[in-house]
């Protein structure tokens, strides 16, 4: 099994940028397609972004397209979520996710514990 750990969350102001990182233990991330989800206060967990195993394909929720960017670094065995032009509505717990096979964006096999991102006005 693989264990995912997120880092980089924190408190920022609207309009600022933040970069989240996801690392793994137990197994290398390189064997998985990866993704990011978030859960805003009072809401269900929702898809944010995903990246294919090789990194040639990316997918984004419409709410973050153009502002967020997912990437991966095979040498460092890490996955990132660069968040720009942050809005108060982006406040949420952000979760790293691993897909054994990237078929349905919601069919996640492994989850991280989450990192809090708070955007103030």
PDB file of C-alpha atoms in Angstrom:
ATOM      1  CA  UNK A   1       0.000   0.000   0.000  1.00  0.00           C
ATOM      2  CA  UNK A   2       0.967   3.635  -0.442  1.00  0.00           C
ATOM      3  CA  UNK A   3       0.575   6.401   2.124  1.00  0.00           C
ATOM      4  CA  UNK A   4       0.174   9.968   0.895  1.00  0.00           C
ATOM      5  CA  UNK A   5       1.148  13.072   2.847  1.00  0.00           C
ATOM      6  CA  UNK A   6       0.231  16.635   1.872  1.00  0.00           C
ATOM      7  CA  UNK A   7       2.100  19.771   2.866  1.00  0.00           C
ATOM      8  CA  UNK A   8       2.130  23.468   2.030  1.00  0.00           C
ATOM      9  CA  UNK A   9      -1.248  24.530   3.347  1.00  0.00           C
ATOM     10  CA  UNK A  10      -1.707  27.686   5.350  1.00  0.00           C
ATOM     11  CA  UNK A  11      -3.406  31.042   5.690  1.00  0.00           C
ATOM     12  CA  UNK A  12      -3.232  33.498   2.796  1.00  0.00           C
ATOM     13  CA  UNK A  13      -5.119  36.546   1.538  1.00  0.00           C
ATOM     14  CA  UNK A  14      -7.410  36.612  -1.469  1.00  0.00           C
ATOM     15  CA  UNK A  15      -5.379  37.051  -4.640  1.00  0.00           C
ATOM     16  CA  UNK A  16      -2.305  35.331  -3.221  1.00  0.00           C
ATOM     17  CA  UNK A  17      -0.679  32.112  -4.382  1.00  0.00           C
ATOM     18  CA  UNK A  18       0.110  28.876  -2.608  1.00  0.00           C
ATOM     19  CA  UNK A  19       1.776  25.638  -3.645  1.00  0.00           C
ATOM     20  CA  UNK A  20       0.803  22.299  -2.171  1.00  0.00           C
ATOM     21  CA  UNK A  21       2.994  19.205  -2.276  1.00  0.00           C
ATOM     22  CA  UNK A  22       2.220  15.520  -1.989  1.00  0.00           C
ATOM     23  CA  UNK A  23       4.772  12.858  -1.177  1.00  0.00           C
ATOM     24  CA  UNK A  24       4.424   9.135  -0.608  1.00  0.00           C
ATOM     25  CA  UNK A  25       5.790   6.382   1.554  1.00  0.00           C
ATOM     26  CA  UNK A  26       5.592   2.655   1.017  1.00  0.00           C
ATOM     27  CA  UNK A  27       5.425   2.880  -2.773  1.00  0.00           C
ATOM     28  CA  UNK A  28       6.635   5.297  -5.399  1.00  0.00           C
ATOM     29  CA  UNK A  29       4.107   7.766  -6.777  1.00  0.00           C
ATOM     30  CA  UNK A  30       5.375   7.087 -10.280  1.00  0.00           C
ATOM     31  CA  UNK A  31       3.158   4.020 -10.626  1.00  0.00           C
ATOM     32  CA  UNK A  32      -0.029   6.047 -10.068  1.00  0.00           C
ATOM     33  CA  UNK A  33      -2.018   8.717 -11.773  1.00  0.00           C
ATOM     34  CA  UNK A  34      -2.453  11.437  -9.155  1.00  0.00           C
ATOM     35  CA  UNK A  35      -5.025  14.013  -8.193  1.00  0.00           C
ATOM     36  CA  UNK A  36      -6.148  16.701  -5.793  1.00  0.00           C
ATOM     37  CA  UNK A  37      -9.554  17.008  -4.169  1.00  0.00           C
ATOM     38  CA  UNK A  38     -10.916  19.493  -1.673  1.00  0.00           C
ATOM     39  CA  UNK A  39     -13.663  19.657   0.901  1.00  0.00           C
ATOM     40  CA  UNK A  40     -15.072  23.093   1.678  1.00  0.00           C
ATOM     41  CA  UNK A  41     -16.908  23.737   4.952  1.00  0.00           C
ATOM     42  CA  UNK A  42     -20.303  22.067   4.871  1.00  0.00           C
ATOM     43  CA  UNK A  43     -19.747  20.544   1.422  1.00  0.00           C
ATOM     44  CA  UNK A  44     -18.874  17.128   0.040  1.00  0.00           C
ATOM     45  CA  UNK A  45     -15.389  16.342  -1.157  1.00  0.00           C
ATOM     46  CA  UNK A  46     -14.969  17.507  -4.744  1.00  0.00           C
ATOM     47  CA  UNK A  47     -12.530  16.933  -7.569  1.00  0.00           C
ATOM     48  CA  UNK A  48      -9.984  19.665  -8.258  1.00  0.00           C
ATOM     49  CA  UNK A  49      -7.313  18.330 -10.611  1.00  0.00           C
ATOM     50  CA  UNK A  50      -5.640  15.160 -11.850  1.00  0.00           C
ATOM     51  CA  UNK A  51      -2.536  14.197 -13.787  1.00  0.00           C
ATOM     52  CA  UNK A  52      -1.785  11.028 -15.714  1.00  0.00           C
ATOM     53  CA  UNK A  53       0.897   8.545 -14.708  1.00  0.00           C
ATOM     54  CA  UNK A  54       3.463   9.901 -17.147  1.00  0.00           C
ATOM     55  CA  UNK A  55       2.292  13.487 -16.697  1.00  0.00           C
ATOM     56  CA  UNK A  56       1.310  14.137 -20.295  1.00  0.00           C
ATOM     57  CA  UNK A  57      -2.375  14.720 -19.531  1.00  0.00           C
ATOM     58  CA  UNK A  58      -4.021  16.942 -16.935  1.00  0.00           C
ATOM     59  CA  UNK A  59      -7.630  17.500 -15.922  1.00  0.00           C
ATOM     60  CA  UNK A  60      -9.241  20.337 -13.975  1.00  0.00           C
ATOM     61  CA  UNK A  61     -12.534  21.250 -12.416  1.00  0.00           C
ATOM     62  CA  UNK A  62     -14.071  24.256 -14.150  1.00  0.00           C
ATOM     63  CA  UNK A  63     -13.974  26.219 -10.907  1.00  0.00           C
ATOM     64  CA  UNK A  64     -10.164  26.197 -10.826  1.00  0.00           C
ATOM     65  CA  UNK A  65      -9.234  25.998 -14.503  1.00  0.00           C
ATOM     66  CA  UNK A  66      -6.849  28.783 -15.412  1.00  0.00           C
ATOM     67  CA  UNK A  67      -5.920  29.435 -11.783  1.00  0.00           C
ATOM     68  CA  UNK A  68      -4.593  26.094 -10.513  1.00  0.00           C
ATOM     69  CA  UNK A  69      -1.978  23.834 -12.084  1.00  0.00           C
ATOM     70  CA  UNK A  70      -1.119  20.250 -11.210  1.00  0.00           C
ATOM     71  CA  UNK A  71       2.333  18.873 -11.936  1.00  0.00           C
ATOM     72  CA  UNK A  72       4.625  16.039 -10.933  1.00  0.00           C
ATOM     73  CA  UNK A  73       8.353  15.570 -10.533  1.00  0.00           C
ATOM     74  CA  UNK A  74       9.446  11.973 -11.003  1.00  0.00           C
ATOM     75  CA  UNK A  75      12.966  12.674  -9.733  1.00  0.00           C
ATOM     76  CA  UNK A  76      11.613  13.984  -6.420  1.00  0.00           C
ATOM     77  CA  UNK A  77       8.674  11.555  -6.440  1.00  0.00           C
ATOM     78  CA  UNK A  78       6.288  14.401  -5.637  1.00  0.00           C
ATOM     79  CA  UNK A  79       3.078  15.885  -6.976  1.00  0.00           C
ATOM     80  CA  UNK A  80       2.190  19.566  -6.709  1.00  0.00           C
ATOM     81  CA  UNK A  81      -0.796  21.848  -6.911  1.00  0.00           C
ATOM     82  CA  UNK A  82       0.091  25.439  -7.740  1.00  0.00           C
ATOM     83  CA  UNK A  83      -2.798  27.687  -6.727  1.00  0.00           C
ATOM     84  CA  UNK A  84      -2.909  31.251  -8.031  1.00  0.00           C
ATOM     85  CA  UNK A  85      -5.433  34.070  -7.653  1.00  0.00           C
ATOM     86  CA  UNK A  86      -6.885  32.395  -4.595  1.00  0.00           C
ATOM     87  CA  UNK A  87     -10.436  33.233  -3.593  1.00  0.00           C
ATOM     88  CA  UNK A  88     -12.177  33.007  -0.249  1.00  0.00           C
ATOM     89  CA  UNK A  89     -14.258  30.172  -1.731  1.00  0.00           C
ATOM     90  CA  UNK A  90     -11.066  28.159  -2.225  1.00  0.00           C
ATOM     91  CA  UNK A  91     -10.881  27.724   1.546  1.00  0.00           C
ATOM     92  CA  UNK A  92     -10.978  23.981   2.156  1.00  0.00           C
ATOM     93  CA  UNK A  93      -9.094  20.926   3.257  1.00  0.00           C
ATOM     94  CA  UNK A  94      -7.104  19.747   0.253  1.00  0.00           C
ATOM     95  CA  UNK A  95      -6.464  16.035  -0.223  1.00  0.00           C
ATOM     96  CA  UNK A  96      -3.883  14.275  -2.336  1.00  0.00           C
ATOM     97  CA  UNK A  97      -5.209  11.233  -4.195  1.00  0.00           C
ATOM     98  CA  UNK A  98      -3.748   8.270  -6.067  1.00  0.00           C
ATOM     99  CA  UNK A  99      -5.415   6.312  -8.866  1.00  0.00           C
ATOM    100  CA  UNK A 100      -4.374   2.772  -9.712  1.00  0.00           C
ATOM    101  CA  UNK A 101      -6.010   3.444 -13.065  1.00  0.00           C
ATOM    102  CA  UNK A 102      -7.237   6.833 -14.217  1.00  0.00           C
ATOM    103  CA  UNK A 103     -10.606   6.022 -15.734  1.00  0.00           C
ATOM    104  CA  UNK A 104     -13.182   7.893 -13.656  1.00  0.00           C
ATOM    105  CA  UNK A 105     -11.840  11.002 -11.905  1.00  0.00           C
ATOM    106  CA  UNK A 106     -13.867  10.146  -8.803  1.00  0.00           C
ATOM    107  CA  UNK A 107     -12.601   6.561  -8.496  1.00  0.00           C
ATOM    108  CA  UNK A 108      -9.739   7.170  -6.081  1.00  0.00           C
ATOM    109  CA  UNK A 109      -7.801   4.282  -4.539  1.00  0.00           C
ATOM    110  CA  UNK A 110      -5.694   6.079  -1.928  1.00  0.00           C
ATOM    111  CA  UNK A 111      -6.146   9.323   0.017  1.00  0.00           C
ATOM    112  CA  UNK A 112      -3.873  11.600   1.984  1.00  0.00           C
ATOM    113  CA  UNK A 113      -4.950  13.036   5.337  1.00  0.00           C
ATOM    114  CA  UNK A 114      -5.450  16.528   3.976  1.00  0.00           C
ATOM    115  CA  UNK A 115      -3.922  19.961   4.479  1.00  0.00           C
ATOM    116  CA  UNK A 116      -5.871  23.081   5.406  1.00  0.00           C
ATOM    117  CA  UNK A 117      -5.918  26.062   3.060  1.00  0.00           C
ATOM    118  CA  UNK A 118      -7.592  29.189   4.379  1.00  0.00           C
ATOM    119  CA  UNK A 119      -8.073  32.268   2.211  1.00  0.00           C
ATOM    120  CA  UNK A 120      -9.054  35.443   4.004  1.00  0.00           C
ATOM    121  CA  UNK A 121     -10.592  38.604   2.577  1.00  0.00           C
TER     122      UNK A 121
END
